[in-house]
């Protein structure tokens, strides 16, 4: 469907993962004598054997382990209600949303995560590119205004998550932070991914040479906070034009090769037409 329509909603992996090796192995086996003579099959005459790691089906197979019931102390998904999970878990292709954040400002992701820019060399601004569910709104404001903003809007539609009345907010864990000291690149560019547990991640990019960058990131209970090498180091370059009077840039639509080919074809057809005077 992606090739036919170019719609980003089809740019997801869909399909069943099964033991394909076993099917091929069964097909390649010779026909059992019992099937020819009409006697008992080997499976019926011999007792069932247990699995072994030396079994060719296991040794030559490719395995994918799905562990939805596993819970660890660094995940946040078990903190959300069903209604909140619908908004936190992305259901569409992630679109990078970029903000230009100066020192002393914070980026809020709904009511579930926060990043403070504490210090940079010569107080230079940094780009924060967010990869989270599109349902979670982004807000950028001075750090000293964050607490009052959260007190006023936490639990409302302005932040989407958490959602609910006073009883729900009474159970909601406070956001706890962790400081990270990062080293920028000589010529600027991607510095690191700030991982926010199961919520998503934020790419930190320095537009110019910024040797030292200090940030503080928050999640509920301080869970799942980490730094890693950039997964998509050039994502900030996909930003559109700056939105007037805000810290944010427009989000460029995702262009797939099939869309680019169609655009070139339309342009060629348009140029081939004779002018209509």
Short mmCIF file of N, CA and C in Angstrom, two decimals, residues 132-274:
data_model
loop_
_atom_site.label_atom_id
_atom_site.label_comp_id
_atom_site.label_asym_id
_atom_site.label_seq_id
_atom_site.Cartn_x
_atom_site.Cartn_y
_atom_site.Cartn_z
N UNK A 132 8.14 11.50 19.86
CA UNK A 132 7.12 10.96 20.77
C UNK A 132 5.80 10.92 20.02
N UNK A 133 4.78 10.40 20.67
CA UNK A 133 3.45 10.34 20.07
C UNK A 133 2.98 11.74 19.68
N UNK A 134 2.33 11.82 18.51
CA UNK A 134 1.83 13.11 18.04
C UNK A 134 0.72 13.65 18.93
N UNK A 135 0.13 12.81 19.77
CA UNK A 135 -0.94 13.27 20.67
C UNK A 135 -0.39 14.09 21.84
N UNK A 136 0.90 13.98 22.12
CA UNK A 136 1.49 14.70 23.25
C UNK A 136 1.93 16.09 22.79
N UNK A 137 1.36 17.15 23.36
CA UNK A 137 1.73 18.51 22.94
C UNK A 137 3.10 18.89 23.49
N UNK A 138 3.78 19.79 22.79
CA UNK A 138 5.07 20.31 23.22
C UNK A 138 4.91 21.76 23.64
N UNK A 139 5.57 22.12 24.73
CA UNK A 139 5.58 23.50 25.21
C UNK A 139 7.00 23.87 25.60
N UNK A 140 7.41 25.08 25.22
CA UNK A 140 8.74 25.57 25.57
C UNK A 140 8.58 26.89 26.31
N UNK A 141 9.21 26.99 27.48
CA UNK A 141 9.03 28.17 28.33
C UNK A 141 10.23 28.32 29.26
N UNK A 142 10.38 29.50 29.88
CA UNK A 142 11.45 29.65 30.88
C UNK A 142 11.30 28.63 32.00
N UNK A 143 12.42 28.10 32.44
CA UNK A 143 12.39 27.04 33.46
C UNK A 143 11.71 27.50 34.74
N UNK A 144 11.86 28.77 35.11
CA UNK A 144 11.26 29.23 36.36
C UNK A 144 9.74 29.37 36.28
N UNK A 145 9.16 29.16 35.09
CA UNK A 145 7.71 29.21 34.95
C UNK A 145 7.07 27.83 34.84
N UNK A 146 7.90 26.79 34.81
CA UNK A 146 7.39 25.44 34.56
C UNK A 146 6.48 24.96 35.69
N UNK A 147 6.91 25.14 36.93
CA UNK A 147 6.13 24.61 38.05
C UNK A 147 4.74 25.21 38.11
N UNK A 148 4.64 26.51 37.95
CA UNK A 148 3.32 27.15 37.98
C UNK A 148 2.47 26.71 36.79
N UNK A 149 3.11 26.50 35.64
CA UNK A 149 2.38 26.03 34.46
C UNK A 149 1.83 24.63 34.70
N UNK A 150 2.62 23.75 35.30
CA UNK A 150 2.16 22.39 35.58
C UNK A 150 1.05 22.38 36.62
N UNK A 151 1.18 23.19 37.64
CA UNK A 151 0.14 23.25 38.66
C UNK A 151 -1.21 23.66 38.07
N UNK A 152 -1.16 24.53 37.09
CA UNK A 152 -2.39 25.05 36.49
C UNK A 152 -2.98 24.10 35.46
N UNK A 153 -2.12 23.35 34.74
CA UNK A 153 -2.60 22.59 33.59
C UNK A 153 -2.51 21.08 33.72
N UNK A 154 -1.82 20.57 34.74
CA UNK A 154 -1.69 19.12 34.87
C UNK A 154 -3.07 18.49 35.09
N UNK A 155 -3.37 17.48 34.30
CA UNK A 155 -4.66 16.82 34.37
C UNK A 155 -5.71 17.40 33.46
N UNK A 156 -5.36 18.45 32.69
CA UNK A 156 -6.30 19.07 31.77
C UNK A 156 -5.97 18.67 30.33
N UNK A 157 -6.83 19.09 29.40
CA UNK A 157 -6.61 18.78 27.99
C UNK A 157 -5.41 19.52 27.41
N UNK A 158 -4.94 20.54 28.12
CA UNK A 158 -3.79 21.29 27.62
C UNK A 158 -2.54 20.43 27.55
N UNK A 159 -2.42 19.45 28.46
CA UNK A 159 -1.25 18.57 28.48
C UNK A 159 -1.60 17.13 28.07
N UNK A 160 -2.88 16.83 27.95
CA UNK A 160 -3.39 15.53 27.48
C UNK A 160 -3.15 14.41 28.50
N UNK A 161 -1.89 14.20 28.88
CA UNK A 161 -1.53 13.14 29.83
C UNK A 161 -0.69 13.76 30.95
N UNK A 162 -1.03 13.44 32.22
CA UNK A 162 -2.09 12.56 32.70
C UNK A 162 -3.46 13.19 32.56
N UNK A 163 -4.48 12.34 32.56
CA UNK A 163 -5.85 12.84 32.44
C UNK A 163 -6.71 12.21 33.53
N UNK A 164 -7.63 12.98 34.04
CA UNK A 164 -8.50 12.48 35.10
C UNK A 164 -8.71 13.55 36.16
N UNK A 165 -9.46 13.19 37.16
CA UNK A 165 -9.79 14.13 38.22
C UNK A 165 -8.74 14.15 39.32
N UNK A 166 -9.15 14.65 40.48
CA UNK A 166 -8.24 14.79 41.61
C UNK A 166 -7.73 13.44 42.09
N UNK A 167 -8.58 12.42 42.03
CA UNK A 167 -8.15 11.09 42.48
C UNK A 167 -7.01 10.56 41.62
N UNK A 168 -7.11 10.80 40.30
CA UNK A 168 -6.04 10.34 39.41
C UNK A 168 -4.75 11.11 39.66
N UNK A 169 -4.85 12.41 39.81
CA UNK A 169 -3.65 13.22 40.04
C UNK A 169 -3.01 12.90 41.39
N UNK A 170 -3.82 12.47 42.35
CA UNK A 170 -3.26 12.10 43.65
C UNK A 170 -2.37 10.86 43.53
N UNK A 171 -2.66 9.99 42.54
CA UNK A 171 -1.87 8.79 42.33
C UNK A 171 -0.70 9.01 41.37
N UNK A 172 -0.71 10.14 40.69
CA UNK A 172 0.32 10.40 39.67
C UNK A 172 1.66 10.71 40.33
N UNK A 173 2.72 9.99 39.99
CA UNK A 173 4.02 10.24 40.61
C UNK A 173 4.63 11.56 40.12
N UNK A 174 5.33 12.22 41.01
CA UNK A 174 6.00 13.47 40.64
C UNK A 174 7.14 13.19 39.67
N UNK A 175 7.41 14.15 38.79
CA UNK A 175 8.52 14.00 37.87
C UNK A 175 9.84 14.25 38.61
N UNK A 176 10.78 13.35 38.40
CA UNK A 176 12.11 13.47 39.00
C UNK A 176 13.15 13.56 37.89
N UNK A 177 14.19 14.34 38.15
CA UNK A 177 15.17 14.63 37.11
C UNK A 177 16.53 14.00 37.34
N UNK A 178 17.30 14.00 36.26
CA UNK A 178 18.68 13.53 36.30
C UNK A 178 19.52 14.44 35.42
N UNK A 179 20.68 14.85 35.91
CA UNK A 179 21.56 15.75 35.17
C UNK A 179 22.49 14.97 34.25
N UNK A 180 22.74 15.56 33.07
CA UNK A 180 23.67 14.97 32.11
C UNK A 180 24.61 16.06 31.59
N UNK A 181 25.89 15.76 31.57
CA UNK A 181 26.90 16.67 31.01
C UNK A 181 27.38 16.09 29.69
N UNK A 182 27.15 16.84 28.62
CA UNK A 182 27.44 16.35 27.27
C UNK A 182 28.55 17.16 26.63
N UNK A 183 29.25 16.52 25.72
CA UNK A 183 30.31 17.17 24.95
C UNK A 183 29.86 17.33 23.51
N UNK A 184 29.90 18.57 23.02
CA UNK A 184 29.50 18.84 21.65
C UNK A 184 30.59 18.47 20.65
N UNK A 185 30.25 18.57 19.37
CA UNK A 185 31.20 18.27 18.30
C UNK A 185 31.93 19.53 17.85
N UNK A 186 33.06 19.36 17.19
CA UNK A 186 33.87 20.50 16.76
C UNK A 186 33.10 21.41 15.81
N UNK A 187 32.36 20.82 14.89
CA UNK A 187 31.66 21.60 13.88
C UNK A 187 30.15 21.65 14.12
N UNK A 188 29.73 21.36 15.34
CA UNK A 188 28.30 21.30 15.61
C UNK A 188 27.71 19.99 15.14
N UNK A 189 26.39 19.88 15.20
CA UNK A 189 25.72 18.67 14.76
C UNK A 189 25.14 17.89 15.92
N UNK A 190 24.70 16.68 15.64
CA UNK A 190 24.04 15.84 16.64
C UNK A 190 25.00 15.52 17.78
N UNK A 191 24.50 15.63 19.00
CA UNK A 191 25.31 15.37 20.19
C UNK A 191 24.92 14.05 20.84
N UNK A 192 23.63 13.87 21.13
CA UNK A 192 23.18 12.66 21.82
C UNK A 192 21.67 12.56 21.76
N UNK A 193 21.17 11.35 21.98
CA UNK A 193 19.75 11.10 22.20
C UNK A 193 19.49 11.08 23.69
N UNK A 194 18.45 11.80 24.12
CA UNK A 194 18.02 11.77 25.51
C UNK A 194 16.84 10.81 25.58
N UNK A 195 17.04 9.66 26.19
CA UNK A 195 16.01 8.62 26.23
C UNK A 195 15.08 8.89 27.41
N UNK A 196 13.78 8.82 27.14
CA UNK A 196 12.75 9.09 28.15
C UNK A 196 11.90 7.84 28.36
N UNK A 197 12.55 6.76 28.75
CA UNK A 197 11.88 5.48 28.99
C UNK A 197 11.03 5.11 27.77
N UNK A 198 9.80 4.62 28.01
CA UNK A 198 8.94 4.18 26.91
C UNK A 198 8.21 5.34 26.24
N UNK A 199 8.41 6.55 26.71
CA UNK A 199 7.72 7.71 26.14
C UNK A 199 8.29 8.05 24.77
N UNK A 200 9.60 7.94 24.61
CA UNK A 200 10.26 8.27 23.36
C UNK A 200 11.66 8.78 23.63
N UNK A 201 12.16 9.62 22.73
CA UNK A 201 13.49 10.19 22.93
C UNK A 201 13.56 11.56 22.27
N UNK A 202 14.60 12.31 22.65
CA UNK A 202 14.83 13.66 22.13
C UNK A 202 16.27 13.74 21.64
N UNK A 203 16.43 14.14 20.38
CA UNK A 203 17.77 14.34 19.82
C UNK A 203 18.24 15.75 20.14
N UNK A 204 19.42 15.86 20.74
CA UNK A 204 20.02 17.16 21.03
C UNK A 204 21.06 17.47 19.96
N UNK A 205 20.89 18.62 19.30
CA UNK A 205 21.78 19.05 18.23
C UNK A 205 22.27 20.46 18.53
N UNK A 206 23.56 20.69 18.33
CA UNK A 206 24.11 22.05 18.49
C UNK A 206 24.29 22.66 17.11
N UNK A 207 23.63 23.79 16.82
CA UNK A 207 23.77 24.41 15.49
C UNK A 207 25.19 24.86 15.18
N UNK A 208 25.98 25.13 16.21
CA UNK A 208 27.37 25.55 16.02
C UNK A 208 28.23 24.85 17.06
N UNK A 209 29.51 25.18 17.09
CA UNK A 209 30.43 24.54 18.02
C UNK A 209 30.07 24.91 19.46
N UNK A 210 29.64 23.91 20.23
CA UNK A 210 29.30 24.09 21.64
C UNK A 210 29.99 22.96 22.41
N UNK A 211 31.17 23.21 22.98
CA UNK A 211 31.92 22.12 23.63
C UNK A 211 31.20 21.48 24.81
N UNK A 212 30.52 22.29 25.62
CA UNK A 212 29.91 21.76 26.85
C UNK A 212 28.43 22.10 26.90
N UNK A 213 27.62 21.07 27.19
CA UNK A 213 26.17 21.24 27.29
C UNK A 213 25.70 20.48 28.52
N UNK A 214 25.03 21.18 29.43
CA UNK A 214 24.48 20.56 30.63
C UNK A 214 22.95 20.62 30.56
N UNK A 215 22.33 19.48 30.72
CA UNK A 215 20.87 19.41 30.68
C UNK A 215 20.36 18.61 31.88
N UNK A 216 19.07 18.73 32.12
CA UNK A 216 18.41 17.92 33.15
C UNK A 216 17.11 17.41 32.54
N UNK A 217 16.94 16.10 32.54
CA UNK A 217 15.73 15.51 31.97
C UNK A 217 14.89 14.86 33.06
N UNK A 218 13.57 14.87 32.84
CA UNK A 218 12.61 14.39 33.83
C UNK A 218 11.64 13.40 33.20
N UNK A 219 11.24 12.41 34.00
CA UNK A 219 10.12 11.53 33.69
C UNK A 219 9.40 11.24 35.01
N UNK A 220 8.20 10.65 34.97
CA UNK A 220 7.54 10.29 36.23
C UNK A 220 8.40 9.35 37.06
N UNK A 221 8.73 9.78 38.26
CA UNK A 221 9.57 8.97 39.13
C UNK A 221 11.01 8.88 38.69
N UNK A 222 11.40 9.65 37.66
CA UNK A 222 12.77 9.59 37.16
C UNK A 222 13.11 8.29 36.48
N UNK A 223 12.11 7.60 35.95
CA UNK A 223 12.34 6.28 35.36
C UNK A 223 12.88 6.37 33.93
N UNK A 224 13.77 5.44 33.61
CA UNK A 224 14.21 5.22 32.23
C UNK A 224 14.97 6.37 31.60
N UNK A 225 15.65 7.18 32.38
CA UNK A 225 16.42 8.30 31.83
C UNK A 225 17.82 7.82 31.45
N UNK A 226 18.23 8.15 30.23
CA UNK A 226 19.55 7.70 29.77
C UNK A 226 20.00 8.56 28.60
N UNK A 227 21.28 8.44 28.27
CA UNK A 227 21.88 9.10 27.11
C UNK A 227 22.47 8.03 26.21
N UNK A 228 22.30 8.18 24.90
CA UNK A 228 22.88 7.24 23.95
C UNK A 228 23.36 8.00 22.72
N UNK A 229 24.11 7.32 21.87
CA UNK A 229 24.53 7.91 20.60
C UNK A 229 23.31 8.16 19.73
N UNK A 230 23.32 9.24 18.94
CA UNK A 230 22.12 9.57 18.13
C UNK A 230 21.73 8.45 17.18
N UNK A 231 20.47 8.07 17.24
CA UNK A 231 19.95 7.05 16.34
C UNK A 231 19.70 7.63 14.95
N UNK A 232 19.19 8.87 14.91
CA UNK A 232 18.93 9.58 13.65
C UNK A 232 19.64 10.94 13.73
N UNK A 233 20.95 10.97 13.50
CA UNK A 233 21.74 12.18 13.77
C UNK A 233 21.38 13.39 12.92
N UNK A 234 20.73 13.19 11.78
CA UNK A 234 20.42 14.32 10.89
C UNK A 234 18.94 14.69 10.94
N UNK A 235 18.22 14.22 11.94
CA UNK A 235 16.78 14.47 12.00
C UNK A 235 16.46 15.96 12.12
N UNK A 236 17.31 16.73 12.79
CA UNK A 236 17.03 18.17 12.96
C UNK A 236 17.05 18.90 11.62
N UNK A 237 17.74 18.35 10.64
CA UNK A 237 17.80 19.00 9.33
C UNK A 237 16.49 18.85 8.55
N UNK A 238 15.60 18.01 9.04
CA UNK A 238 14.31 17.82 8.38
C UNK A 238 13.28 18.87 8.80
N UNK A 239 13.68 19.78 9.68
CA UNK A 239 12.72 20.78 10.17
C UNK A 239 12.37 21.76 9.06
N UNK A 240 11.16 22.34 9.19
CA UNK A 240 10.72 23.34 8.23
C UNK A 240 11.11 24.74 8.69
N UNK A 241 10.33 25.73 8.27
CA UNK A 241 10.61 27.11 8.64
C UNK A 241 10.21 27.36 10.09
N UNK A 242 10.85 28.35 10.69
CA UNK A 242 10.55 28.72 12.07
C UNK A 242 9.13 29.29 12.16
N UNK A 243 8.37 28.83 13.15
CA UNK A 243 7.03 29.34 13.38
C UNK A 243 7.15 30.68 14.10
N UNK A 244 6.61 31.75 13.54
CA UNK A 244 6.77 33.08 14.14
C UNK A 244 6.31 33.12 15.60
N UNK A 245 7.06 33.85 16.41
CA UNK A 245 6.74 34.10 17.82
C UNK A 245 6.74 32.83 18.67
N UNK A 246 7.40 31.77 18.20
CA UNK A 246 7.52 30.55 18.99
C UNK A 246 8.95 30.04 18.92
N UNK A 247 9.23 29.01 19.69
CA UNK A 247 10.53 28.36 19.67
C UNK A 247 10.56 27.17 18.72
N UNK A 248 9.46 26.91 18.05
CA UNK A 248 9.32 25.68 17.27
C UNK A 248 9.44 25.93 15.77
N UNK A 249 9.77 24.85 15.07
CA UNK A 249 9.83 24.86 13.62
C UNK A 249 8.66 24.04 13.07
N UNK A 250 8.26 24.36 11.86
CA UNK A 250 7.21 23.58 11.22
C UNK A 250 7.71 22.17 10.95
N UNK A 251 6.78 21.22 10.96
CA UNK A 251 7.11 19.83 10.70
C UNK A 251 6.96 19.56 9.21
N UNK A 252 8.05 19.14 8.59
CA UNK A 252 7.99 18.81 7.17
C UNK A 252 7.31 17.46 6.98
N UNK A 253 6.44 17.33 5.98
CA UNK A 253 5.84 16.02 5.71
C UNK A 253 6.90 15.03 5.24
N UNK A 254 6.72 13.79 5.62
CA UNK A 254 7.68 12.75 5.23
C UNK A 254 7.55 12.47 3.74
N UNK A 255 8.67 12.51 3.05
CA UNK A 255 8.67 12.22 1.62
C UNK A 255 9.35 10.88 1.37
N UNK A 256 8.60 9.95 0.81
CA UNK A 256 9.13 8.65 0.48
C UNK A 256 9.57 8.63 -0.98
N UNK A 257 10.47 7.72 -1.34
CA UNK A 257 10.93 7.66 -2.74
C UNK A 257 9.79 7.57 -3.75
N UNK A 258 8.71 6.86 -3.39
CA UNK A 258 7.59 6.74 -4.32
C UNK A 258 6.96 8.10 -4.57
N UNK A 259 6.89 8.96 -3.53
CA UNK A 259 6.33 10.30 -3.70
C UNK A 259 7.24 11.18 -4.54
N UNK A 260 8.56 11.05 -4.34
CA UNK A 260 9.50 11.85 -5.11
C UNK A 260 9.45 11.49 -6.59
N UNK A 261 9.32 10.20 -6.88
CA UNK A 261 9.22 9.78 -8.28
C UNK A 261 7.95 10.34 -8.92
N UNK A 262 6.85 10.32 -8.17
CA UNK A 262 5.61 10.86 -8.71
C UNK A 262 5.71 12.36 -8.95
N UNK A 263 6.39 13.06 -8.03
CA UNK A 263 6.55 14.50 -8.20
C UNK A 263 7.36 14.82 -9.44
N UNK A 264 8.44 14.06 -9.66
CA UNK A 264 9.25 14.29 -10.85
C UNK A 264 8.45 14.01 -12.12
N UNK A 265 7.64 12.95 -12.06
CA UNK A 265 6.82 12.61 -13.24
C UNK A 265 5.82 13.72 -13.53
N UNK A 266 5.18 14.26 -12.47
CA UNK A 266 4.21 15.34 -12.68
C UNK A 266 4.88 16.59 -13.23
N UNK A 267 6.10 16.87 -12.73
CA UNK A 267 6.80 18.05 -13.23
C UNK A 267 7.16 17.90 -14.70
N UNK A 268 7.61 16.69 -15.06
CA UNK A 268 7.96 16.47 -16.47
C UNK A 268 6.74 16.60 -17.36
N UNK A 269 5.62 16.06 -16.91
CA UNK A 269 4.39 16.18 -17.69
C UNK A 269 3.95 17.63 -17.79
N UNK A 270 4.13 18.37 -16.70
CA UNK A 270 3.73 19.77 -16.72
C UNK A 270 4.59 20.59 -17.66
N UNK A 271 5.90 20.31 -17.67
CA UNK A 271 6.80 21.06 -18.54
C UNK A 271 6.61 20.69 -20.01
N UNK A 272 6.12 19.47 -20.26
CA UNK A 272 5.97 19.03 -21.65
C UNK A 272 4.75 19.63 -22.32
N UNK A 273 3.83 20.18 -21.49
CA UNK A 273 2.63 20.76 -22.08
C UNK A 273 2.95 22.08 -22.76
N UNK A 274 2.28 22.34 -23.85
CA UNK A 274 2.47 23.61 -24.53
C UNK A 274 1.76 24.71 -23.76
#
